[in-house]
Amino acid sequence: MTQTHRIPGKGLLIDRARPVRFTFDGVEVQGFHGDTLASALLANGQRMIARSFKYHRPRGVMTAGSEDPSALVEVLEGSQQTPNVRATTQEIHEGLTARSQNRIGSLRHDLLAVNDWLAPFFSAGFYYKTFMWPRAFWERLYEPAIRRAAGLGSLSGHHDVAVYEKAWAHCDLLVIGAGPAGLMAALTAARAGAEVILADEDVRMGGRLLSDQPAVGGLSGPDWAARTVAELAAMPNVRLMTRTTVTGAYDDGTFGALERVGLHVPAPGDLPRECFWRIVARRAILAAGALERPIAHPDNDRPGVMLASGLVSHVAKWGVNPGRVVIFSNNDSGLATARHLTAQGIEIAAYVDPRAIPVTEDFPVYAQATVTGTRGRHGLRDVAVTHAGGTSMIPARTLALAGGWNPTLHLTCHMNGRPVWEESLAAFVPKPGMVPGLSVAGAARGRFSTAACLADGVEVAGEVLRDLSLRPKKTPVPEAEDAPYAIAPLWAVDAGGRAWLDFANDVTTKDVRLAAQEGYASVEHMKRYTTQGMAPDQGKSSNVAALAVLAEATGQGIPATGTTTYRPPFVPVSIGALGAGGRAEGFAPQRLLTSDAKSRAMGAPMIEAGLWYRPSYFPRAGENDWRTACDREVAQVREAVGTCDVSTLGKIDVQGRDAARFLDFVYTNTMSTLKPGRVRYGLMLREDGFVMDDGTCARLAEDHFLVTTTTAAAGLVMRHMDFVHQAFCADWDVRLISVTEAWAQFALAGPKSRAVLASLGIRADLPFMGCTHIDLGGVRARLFRISFSGEEGYEIAVPTRYGASLFEALLSAVHAEGGCAYGMEALNVLRIEKGFITHAEIHGRVTADDVGLGRMVSAKKDCIGKAAAHRPGLTEPGREQLVGLMPVNQGETLSAGAHLYNERDLATRENNQGYVTSVAPSPTLGCWLGLGFVKDGRSRMGQVIRLDDGLRGHKVLVEICDPVFFDPEGGRMRG
Amino acid sequence: MVDLIADKPFQGLPLSIGRASVEGMDPGPVTAIQPFPGATLPMPFPQAGQVLAQGGGRLVWAGRETAFLMGEAAPDLAGLAGVTDQTDGWAWARLSGPDMAAVLARLCPLDLRALPVGTSARTMLTHLPAIVIRTAPETLEIGVFRSMAGTLEHELSAAMRAVAARASLR
Amino acid sequence: MRIPCPCCGSRDRREFTYYGASVFLDRPAEDAGLEAWDAYLHLRDNPAGVTRDLWYHDPCQSWIEVERDTVTHAILSTAPVARRRA
């Protein structure tokens, strides 16, 4: 193909010196730099681009913008394959591959075109009515078969590895659309000093000025637009965003916008494909213009049938030669288009208008006439025009439909506002205030002439500037055409055969009338019954006509019928753009320990604990599974010594004369009686009486405490303590701050931990549950004697920058004592052997008493959660209590998450006796151990109960026992 | 005896891509100061967003009733304020260059117009809690939790690469 | 959605954590009785209109009481919860 359908010298956007090659359905096509896929294909005479959704009818290009209902294609390959791309917005580039969609076989010979012959059976509701019986067939047979045949493009199945971006922008005024109204609004506001963002969907700003090319202020439309854009571009308070579609209006002046950043670039590299903007604007002006609508007449969907505005754009912007043109219009803008095209040497074979208009033009005019049919299998060949004298077949290559204009008011409806019907325009127009802070200017509020748009831009900007407390400078409105707009609504021509309303979803006037007839008379029901407006174009070209046909069928009138709701996004937004940056490392922050590099170097697999990464175990040579390493680490801790990075625990510094009083209020137990230099285990409840978290509380000085939280609940506890402080005792002399990140903290556990301390030069004369400041080679550090393993245990905290170094030192020291580093697996085994709880047990539905810590709720003082903890439901017998579980047959394994039943009971909800929260293989006791909750468990010690894991199909008999399996007296821990 | 060696939070800095650069920085000692109700400190305390000179360092507003004294040893404020050492709690980087604002806009919902030179703010950089201090029109000091330093590097470099790549469109 | 933090000014809602109705500020006495505690913990209005609820501005750690309209989404006022005690 060789661009046979180009008009010499025309085409504002194309650079004829830069040919671009791409492929369509495997065939190499040449266009010019600046072409869209649609314009390049049209310039090469290719009118058929797609097959329709339901009937697989040949379809072409209808518009020159994002609203196109028909020209959807699939582009690129591999991980970048993108379905349902509008050929009218995809710019061509070297190497672009595009394919037609929704066909079996070739585009010309689509086997599913048989659906078109079967069309009489495929009326609205066809699927609901036909595939009812037998019932079971729906899921297994009908739906899969229908789904295979339906749909448009396909996904590659690969991860999309391309770069996408999200970004924020802030301004005083966001102007949406850079046509005559938007340009004047932006100019007026920018000259007054407002910080302005002007966003426009197209590649070049100017809107209809570029297509219709009216004279503005003595210049051609495109020249005036270019000059105005240049002035705006030179202003530091203006940001111009082209290829950017504002997709949604949200609360408080926040707008979503999709920028096509690199979709037109052959090898984007680091360049994002798209950027999703969140634009925060104090005020906004919607100047998005208006969208033309077709007229439903028989066979109005052939390739070659376009909207008049789309045709004009393709001629003006890309120099596409449409051949002989028939224009079918019900309004003055269609007539203006006919004159405009004639003046440019395009042959208007017929101008058809149902109105009684004078027949004094330079082209054949059929007044009081309608188009009643078309012919041409793969593209338009003849147009049937029915007039007073009968029906004439007029040969034509292009049929331009001009059914009137719908203001592009979609964004004004995004916060539930409803537009109003304007009879004189036969269109809906926005009401003021539908979205707070958003004004509407120009054609978007029904001011259709160029002069009216220019003036409205100045006027609306002036109103907005007053809101922004800025003074508008005098901005003269340039002169331009001010033709009145007269329209005689004609929605559908009834002449037998199918007349399309919604080209994207193949909805015809018959379908809408059938919906009304079958009782789906509300516009929302009609939409869902027929699927009108539910395609990727969201019915931009069909909604108003469809509801007009519905209104006719029900006799209700259009204002009473109303519109369906327009919701964001205005154009389809790729998930890639919405989720930009959220893949892999960008998914969530990675919190790395100071020991991280060393642990990984030692071969430790890392597991996630909240946002932290912690070593699972430290395999030695020959240890091929976690279990071997874990057993060895547990044994080494019990027999010698181990070290473990515990920096992930939350640390909150609490200071002030009322610090103790405050802690008494947030903890169930009493911290005010704790002596400086001592540590106490503490329990916190939520206000509803359930356990929130546990941890230790160290009194570093009279007015200075250090609270530790579990890793999982660190943020939650900080927020909770902030709440209690700010809501209930903001006047107390207490201050809280997180110091989690300031300290690297390592546990030492085992009978030889004191020897390790000694080798580091630390005197370990600390009593159990004591704490002290120490000097570690000149570094001020802290030493705590606490244990989560049941062994004699210490924790050493140093400023974080020394963490890596201390870990190395501890490793050498523990190795010298026959010990090792231990990971999360061993840590878990050690604590289960001792019956210490974690958030597996304090999971949000247990009370202090449930976990055996009821005595920790002090009777002498109020605390958060105390009143609610004494509610009848939380104190009655029959609650599930924490117990230990051991298999009756030593060799059997236990599984967490399993439920517990009396030995002979069926595994039903009614029979449930409890559940298992944690399990571990204990090398110390030589069997699996479990922690769990059993109804009245503390009074059932020694009973045998059945562990039943329905998911894993695992059943074991277990004995209920004390949760402290090992060293119940705690002699080892106290030393 | 043990001889502890200090390390630095960032592994991949400095980094310069296009018209933006980022480098790790050492702000000196950082002390959080949280005055008790009604206490009179021997120095002015910053209002929200304020950065005040304090001795050889600066007193940076860092959250509700909190200021970070940076680059200067903490005075004795016993009984007047909660005082904690935060020197090791935060990793600090300096982002600068003509594209500083563009890079920040990829990561952070903050309106830079509300952060004039010489002020600070608490905000989020993607998911990272952060303190930002604007020290020059095109320079921003960013503090994040030290354990998240690697993620900050990742987020900054990704944003810087994407912003720089737009130069090919000009 | 944007919320004016009394400390930090207008911020995107991503910076905030929602907590619930501001009823939580009116904590009953320990011995106020089951009904009072039940109301405090569980009974909430769900107005179509003006409501008051609690939000935490995570970056600056302020708890704030927000008065807003559930129909229009307008934020009518915000105030730090601490002001009630300080």
Tab-separated table of N, CA and C in Angstrom, chain A residues 380-452:
chain	number	residue	atom	x	y	z
A	380	LEU	N	-18.195	0.838	2.418
A	380	LEU	CA	-19.327	1.525	1.803
A	380	LEU	C	-19.136	1.679	0.291
A	381	ARG	N	-20.224	1.378	-0.471
A	381	ARG	CA	-20.190	1.564	-1.916
A	381	ARG	C	-21.294	2.532	-2.357
A	382	ASP	N	-22.520	2.302	-1.827
A	382	ASP	CA	-23.652	3.153	-2.206
A	382	ASP	C	-24.430	3.557	-0.963
A	383	VAL	N	-25.038	4.738	-1.072
A	383	VAL	CA	-25.901	5.221	-0.003
A	383	VAL	C	-27.302	5.386	-0.578
A	384	ALA	N	-28.270	4.794	0.111
A	384	ALA	CA	-29.662	4.937	-0.334
A	384	ALA	C	-30.248	6.187	0.312
A	385	VAL	N	-30.670	7.122	-0.523
A	385	VAL	CA	-31.250	8.369	-0.016
A	385	VAL	C	-32.719	8.401	-0.427
A	386	THR	N	-33.570	8.510	0.580
A	386	THR	CA	-35.001	8.542	0.298
A	386	THR	C	-35.501	9.977	0.437
A	387	HIS	N	-36.114	10.452	-0.628
A	387	HIS	CA	-36.559	11.845	-0.671
A	387	HIS	C	-37.949	11.866	-1.301
A	388	ALA	N	-38.459	13.065	-1.492
A	388	ALA	CA	-39.828	13.204	-2.006
A	388	ALA	C	-40.009	12.442	-3.315
A	389	GLY	N	-38.952	12.389	-4.131
A	389	GLY	CA	-39.061	11.762	-5.435
A	389	GLY	C	-38.788	10.275	-5.425
A	390	GLY	N	-38.570	9.680	-4.250
A	390	GLY	CA	-38.281	8.250	-4.202
A	390	GLY	C	-36.950	7.983	-3.538
A	391	THR	N	-36.339	6.844	-3.864
A	391	THR	CA	-35.061	6.485	-3.261
A	391	THR	C	-33.993	6.427	-4.346
A	392	SER	N	-32.881	7.146	-4.110
A	392	SER	CA	-31.769	7.118	-5.061
A	392	SER	C	-30.608	6.374	-4.433
A	393	MET	N	-29.918	5.554	-5.221
A	393	MET	CA	-28.676	4.943	-4.756
A	393	MET	C	-27.547	5.850	-5.211
A	394	ILE	N	-26.842	6.413	-4.254
A	394	ILE	CA	-25.767	7.352	-4.601
A	394	ILE	C	-24.432	6.699	-4.283
A	395	PRO	N	-23.603	6.464	-5.311
A	395	PRO	CA	-22.300	5.870	-5.044
A	395	PRO	C	-21.450	6.817	-4.190
A	396	ALA	N	-20.835	6.284	-3.151
A	396	ALA	CA	-19.984	7.113	-2.298
A	396	ALA	C	-19.010	6.218	-1.554
A	397	ARG	N	-17.858	6.774	-1.234
A	397	ARG	CA	-16.850	6.015	-0.483
A	397	ARG	C	-16.971	6.316	1.020
A	398	THR	N	-17.514	7.505	1.321
A	398	THR	CA	-17.634	7.900	2.721
A	398	THR	C	-19.018	8.479	2.966
A	399	LEU	N	-19.607	8.032	4.078
A	399	LEU	CA	-20.876	8.622	4.521
A	399	LEU	C	-20.597	9.289	5.867
A	400	ALA	N	-20.813	10.609	5.900
A	400	ALA	CA	-20.554	11.349	7.139
A	400	ALA	C	-21.873	11.629	7.835
A	401	LEU	N	-21.968	11.192	9.091
A	401	LEU	CA	-23.196	11.393	9.862
A	401	LEU	C	-23.016	12.577	10.795
A	402	ALA	N	-23.996	13.466	10.802
A	402	ALA	CA	-23.946	14.625	11.687
A	402	ALA	C	-25.281	14.704	12.401
A	403	GLY	N	-25.357	14.014	13.537
A	403	GLY	CA	-26.628	13.922	14.257
A	403	GLY	C	-26.762	14.933	15.369
A	404	GLY	N	-25.852	15.886	15.417
A	404	GLY	CA	-25.871	16.881	16.480
A	404	GLY	C	-24.740	16.640	17.470
A	405	TRP	N	-24.663	17.491	18.474
A	405	TRP	CA	-23.518	17.458	19.398
A	405	TRP	C	-23.963	17.254	20.833
A	406	ASN	N	-23.207	16.403	21.525
A	406	ASN	CA	-23.405	16.223	22.967
A	406	ASN	C	-22.261	16.887	23.702
A	407	PRO	N	-22.534	17.867	24.545
A	407	PRO	CA	-21.458	18.438	25.350
A	407	PRO	C	-20.707	17.341	26.115
A	408	THR	N	-19.398	17.440	26.149
A	408	THR	CA	-18.583	16.440	26.849
A	408	THR	C	-18.600	16.777	28.338
A	409	LEU	N	-19.672	16.385	28.980
A	409	LEU	CA	-19.904	16.793	30.368
A	409	LEU	C	-19.645	15.671	31.361
A	410	HIS	N	-19.055	14.578	30.871
A	410	HIS	CA	-18.941	13.368	31.707
A	410	HIS	C	-18.351	13.642	33.092
A	411	LEU	N	-17.284	14.451	33.127
A	411	LEU	CA	-16.620	14.677	34.422
A	411	LEU	C	-17.552	15.352	35.429
A	412	THR	N	-18.481	16.153	34.933
A	412	THR	CA	-19.365	16.849	35.881
A	412	THR	C	-20.292	15.872	36.588
A	413	CYS	N	-20.431	14.664	36.037
A	413	CYS	CA	-21.331	13.669	36.634
A	413	CYS	C	-20.613	12.720	37.589
A	414	HIS	N	-19.303	12.885	37.724
A	414	HIS	CA	-18.540	11.888	38.482
A	414	HIS	C	-18.816	11.906	39.977
A	415	MET	N	-19.468	12.975	40.446
A	415	MET	CA	-19.815	12.984	41.870
A	415	MET	C	-21.329	12.986	42.033
A	416	ASN	N	-21.957	12.244	41.134
A	416	ASN	CA	-23.385	11.972	41.250
A	416	ASN	C	-24.283	13.116	40.762
A	417	GLY	N	-23.717	14.132	40.119
A	417	GLY	CA	-24.553	15.200	39.572
A	417	GLY	C	-25.284	14.710	38.327
A	418	ARG	N	-26.454	15.292	38.066
A	418	ARG	CA	-27.235	14.924	36.879
A	418	ARG	C	-27.377	16.134	35.973
A	419	PRO	N	-27.102	15.956	34.694
A	419	PRO	CA	-27.245	17.078	33.769
A	419	PRO	C	-28.714	17.332	33.427
A	420	VAL	N	-28.975	18.440	32.764
A	420	VAL	CA	-30.368	18.758	32.395
A	420	VAL	C	-30.510	18.783	30.870
A	421	TRP	N	-31.716	18.484	30.400
A	421	TRP	CA	-31.987	18.432	28.966
A	421	TRP	C	-32.218	19.838	28.438
A	422	GLU	N	-31.512	20.187	27.390
A	422	GLU	CA	-31.675	21.495	26.765
A	422	GLU	C	-32.313	21.275	25.394
A	423	GLU	N	-33.582	21.654	25.317
A	423	GLU	CA	-34.368	21.358	24.126
A	423	GLU	C	-33.769	22.003	22.873
A	424	SER	N	-33.286	23.249	23.006
A	424	SER	CA	-32.826	23.972	21.815
A	424	SER	C	-31.592	23.307	21.206
A	425	LEU	N	-30.840	22.593	22.038
A	425	LEU	CA	-29.642	21.915	21.525
A	425	LEU	C	-29.917	20.428	21.292
A	426	ALA	N	-31.067	19.970	21.740
A	426	ALA	CA	-31.366	18.537	21.756
A	426	ALA	C	-30.219	17.780	22.392
A	427	ALA	N	-29.839	18.240	23.586
A	427	ALA	CA	-28.695	17.635	24.260
A	427	ALA	C	-28.781	17.920	25.752
A	428	PHE	N	-28.060	17.103	26.511
A	428	PHE	CA	-27.922	17.374	27.941
A	428	PHE	C	-26.815	18.394	28.144
A	429	VAL	N	-27.031	19.294	29.092
A	429	VAL	CA	-25.981	20.256	29.454
A	429	VAL	C	-25.798	20.185	30.970
A	430	PRO	N	-24.593	20.527	31.425
A	430	PRO	CA	-24.362	20.449	32.872
A	430	PRO	C	-25.046	21.599	33.609
A	431	LYS	N	-25.392	21.314	34.857
A	431	LYS	CA	-25.874	22.367	35.756
A	431	LYS	C	-24.660	22.914	36.514
A	432	PRO	N	-24.722	24.126	36.986
A	432	PRO	CA	-23.598	24.623	37.797
A	432	PRO	C	-23.486	23.822	39.098
A	433	GLY	N	-22.256	23.661	39.565
A	433	GLY	CA	-22.035	23.082	40.901
A	433	GLY	C	-22.162	21.582	40.984
A	434	MET	N	-22.165	20.888	39.857
A	434	MET	CA	-22.296	19.427	39.935
A	434	MET	C	-21.078	18.796	40.601
A	435	VAL	N	-19.896	19.331	40.319
A	435	VAL	CA	-18.689	18.935	41.051
A	435	VAL	C	-18.172	20.217	41.711
A	436	PRO	N	-18.068	20.223	43.053
A	436	PRO	CA	-17.609	21.446	43.708
A	436	PRO	C	-16.260	21.900	43.143
A	437	GLY	N	-16.171	23.169	42.806
A	437	GLY	CA	-14.900	23.710	42.306
A	437	GLY	C	-14.682	23.523	40.822
A	438	LEU	N	-15.596	22.828	40.161
A	438	LEU	CA	-15.430	22.598	38.720
A	438	LEU	C	-16.449	23.438	37.947
A	439	SER	N	-15.948	24.358	37.121
A	439	SER	CA	-16.820	25.137	36.243
A	439	SER	C	-16.719	24.558	34.845
A	440	VAL	N	-17.696	24.895	34.025
A	440	VAL	CA	-17.706	24.365	32.666
A	440	VAL	C	-17.745	25.536	31.695
A	441	ALA	N	-16.956	25.434	30.629
A	441	ALA	CA	-16.902	26.537	29.664
A	441	ALA	C	-16.993	25.997	28.243
A	442	GLY	N	-17.535	26.805	27.363
A	442	GLY	CA	-17.529	26.511	25.938
A	442	GLY	C	-18.534	25.445	25.535
A	443	ALA	N	-18.151	24.661	24.532
A	443	ALA	CA	-19.079	23.663	23.983
A	443	ALA	C	-19.481	22.643	25.025
A	444	ALA	N	-18.641	22.441	26.042
A	444	ALA	CA	-18.985	21.480	27.098
A	444	ALA	C	-20.213	21.934	27.868
A	445	ARG	N	-20.561	23.230	27.760
A	445	ARG	CA	-21.847	23.617	28.354
A	445	ARG	C	-22.799	24.177	27.286
A	446	GLY	N	-22.571	23.708	26.050
A	446	GLY	CA	-23.533	23.981	25.000
A	446	GLY	C	-23.333	25.289	24.263
A	447	ARG	N	-22.179	25.911	24.384
A	447	ARG	CA	-21.906	27.118	23.595
A	447	ARG	C	-21.044	26.670	22.414
A	448	PHE	N	-21.691	26.549	21.270
A	448	PHE	CA	-21.074	25.781	20.195
A	448	PHE	C	-20.269	26.606	19.199
A	449	SER	N	-20.545	27.902	19.028
A	449	SER	CA	-19.790	28.634	18.003
A	449	SER	C	-18.397	28.948	18.522
A	450	THR	N	-17.466	29.157	17.616
A	450	THR	CA	-16.088	29.465	18.004
A	450	THR	C	-16.048	30.730	18.840
A	451	ALA	N	-16.793	31.742	18.412
A	451	ALA	CA	-16.784	33.009	19.143
A	451	ALA	C	-17.325	32.818	20.553
A	452	ALA	N	-18.388	32.032	20.670
A	452	ALA	CA	-18.982	31.810	21.995
A	452	ALA	C	-18.011	31.062	22.901
